[in-house]
């Protein structure tokens, strides 16, 4: 048996709630990857740096709170339910990786951009990267989306099967995944679909709120007011 302090579960819930809200906000106000013109660079840099600091901390808080979601459901998780944790960890960690480019590299790079030609050259470099010279770049970019998507799908199924958390947030995971897929295949520019990646963070907001404030039905046995026992 595994004893989990209730304080840890609540603290993790607050981390998920805070990280989810920060991530949702950051994705909503996320700028384009490049400024529209040279005169827009100062304002672009201010926004890019601030937003990606916000997103980096959002992912860190979510990663810190995520283990508690699995520990709380441990008695009802199959092995494939646990697999969703490393998948989500990889996806969220790699999502953080692109932040330092905007936070630290952008101010240096754009300090050398003075003309429209310079801006186009920098844009081409960012868009094309240099995969032919540095193929290991793909090791960062390729697993990102599959890790998050597959991890969330497995977490949704595992949560429904475990019957510890309420069904609603698990069902919401599948709704968000459908929205993601529709947003990728629909060619029409629809704002609610274009910001669909932000909805992923609402999943963590919901689960975090449940763990921080709600009562969770579970096969776990209470031993005192400060901890719970999860059967292994």
Tab-separated table of N, CA and C in Angstrom, residues 12 17-18 45 59 66 75 87 95 97 107-108 121 126 135 145 149 153 156-157 162-163 168-169 194 206 208 218:
chain	number	residue	atom	x	y	z
A	12	UNK	N	-0.318	19.791	-5.441
A	12	UNK	CA	-0.178	19.445	-6.852
A	12	UNK	C	-1.366	19.952	-7.656
A	17	UNK	N	-3.572	23.743	-11.575
A	17	UNK	CA	-4.526	24.832	-11.808
A	17	UNK	C	-3.791	26.101	-12.247
A	18	UNK	N	-2.746	26.462	-11.525
A	18	UNK	CA	-1.987	27.660	-11.860
A	18	UNK	C	-1.278	27.521	-13.202
A	45	UNK	N	9.481	41.981	-29.656
A	45	UNK	CA	10.425	41.363	-28.725
A	45	UNK	C	9.891	41.388	-27.299
A	59	UNK	N	4.383	25.317	-18.135
A	59	UNK	CA	4.728	23.904	-18.357
A	59	UNK	C	5.438	23.321	-17.151
A	66	UNK	N	1.816	17.010	-12.216
A	66	UNK	CA	1.301	15.861	-12.966
A	66	UNK	C	1.466	14.515	-12.249
A	75	UNK	N	-4.427	2.950	-7.845
A	75	UNK	CA	-5.113	1.676	-7.619
A	75	UNK	C	-5.924	1.223	-8.818
A	87	UNK	N	4.901	10.023	-21.828
A	87	UNK	CA	4.541	10.662	-23.093
A	87	UNK	C	4.234	12.148	-22.868
A	95	UNK	N	8.077	21.108	-25.319
A	95	UNK	CA	7.357	22.365	-25.555
A	95	UNK	C	8.104	23.530	-24.896
A	97	UNK	N	11.313	23.700	-24.612
A	97	UNK	CA	12.607	23.897	-25.265
A	97	UNK	C	12.630	25.080	-26.219
A	107	UNK	N	16.257	38.592	-28.704
A	107	UNK	CA	16.823	39.937	-28.544
A	107	UNK	C	18.194	40.093	-29.178
A	108	UNK	N	18.984	39.027	-29.185
A	108	UNK	CA	20.313	39.083	-29.809
A	108	UNK	C	20.188	39.087	-31.326
A	121	UNK	N	15.497	37.436	-44.304
A	121	UNK	CA	16.551	36.428	-44.163
A	121	UNK	C	16.411	35.677	-42.843
A	126	UNK	N	14.478	30.805	-39.667
A	126	UNK	CA	13.620	30.197	-38.664
A	126	UNK	C	12.648	29.196	-39.281
A	135	UNK	N	20.414	17.253	-38.287
A	135	UNK	CA	19.201	16.422	-38.286
A	135	UNK	C	18.659	16.110	-36.891
A	145	UNK	N	4.295	16.980	-30.433
A	145	UNK	CA	2.837	16.861	-30.582
A	145	UNK	C	2.355	15.437	-30.321
A	149	UNK	N	-0.412	14.543	-27.454
A	149	UNK	CA	-1.693	13.999	-27.902
A	149	UNK	C	-1.912	12.570	-27.399
A	153	UNK	N	-4.682	11.254	-24.596
A	153	UNK	CA	-5.682	10.241	-24.952
A	153	UNK	C	-5.613	9.056	-23.989
A	156	UNK	N	-6.953	10.074	-20.648
A	156	UNK	CA	-8.406	10.128	-20.655
A	156	UNK	C	-9.032	8.754	-20.508
A	157	UNK	N	-8.523	7.789	-21.257
A	157	UNK	CA	-9.048	6.424	-21.177
A	157	UNK	C	-8.773	5.832	-19.808
A	162	UNK	N	-10.240	4.007	-14.383
A	162	UNK	CA	-9.855	3.980	-12.973
A	162	UNK	C	-11.007	4.370	-12.051
A	163	UNK	N	-11.912	5.243	-12.522
A	163	UNK	CA	-13.084	5.686	-11.756
A	163	UNK	C	-12.711	6.349	-10.426
A	168	UNK	N	-16.198	13.703	-16.179
A	168	UNK	CA	-16.299	14.907	-17.009
A	168	UNK	C	-14.957	15.394	-17.542
A	169	UNK	N	-13.904	15.550	-16.707
A	169	UNK	CA	-12.636	16.026	-17.267
A	169	UNK	C	-12.010	15.041	-18.245
A	194	UNK	N	-7.964	28.111	-34.419
A	194	UNK	CA	-6.574	28.537	-34.482
A	194	UNK	C	-5.939	28.607	-33.097
A	206	UNK	N	-8.937	22.024	-15.040
A	206	UNK	CA	-10.070	21.271	-14.498
A	206	UNK	C	-9.605	20.207	-13.505
A	208	UNK	N	-6.736	20.038	-11.968
A	208	UNK	CA	-6.106	20.696	-10.839
A	208	UNK	C	-7.121	21.231	-9.845
A	218	UNK	N	-12.995	7.483	-4.832
A	218	UNK	CA	-11.880	6.600	-5.133
A	218	UNK	C	-11.964	5.337	-4.300
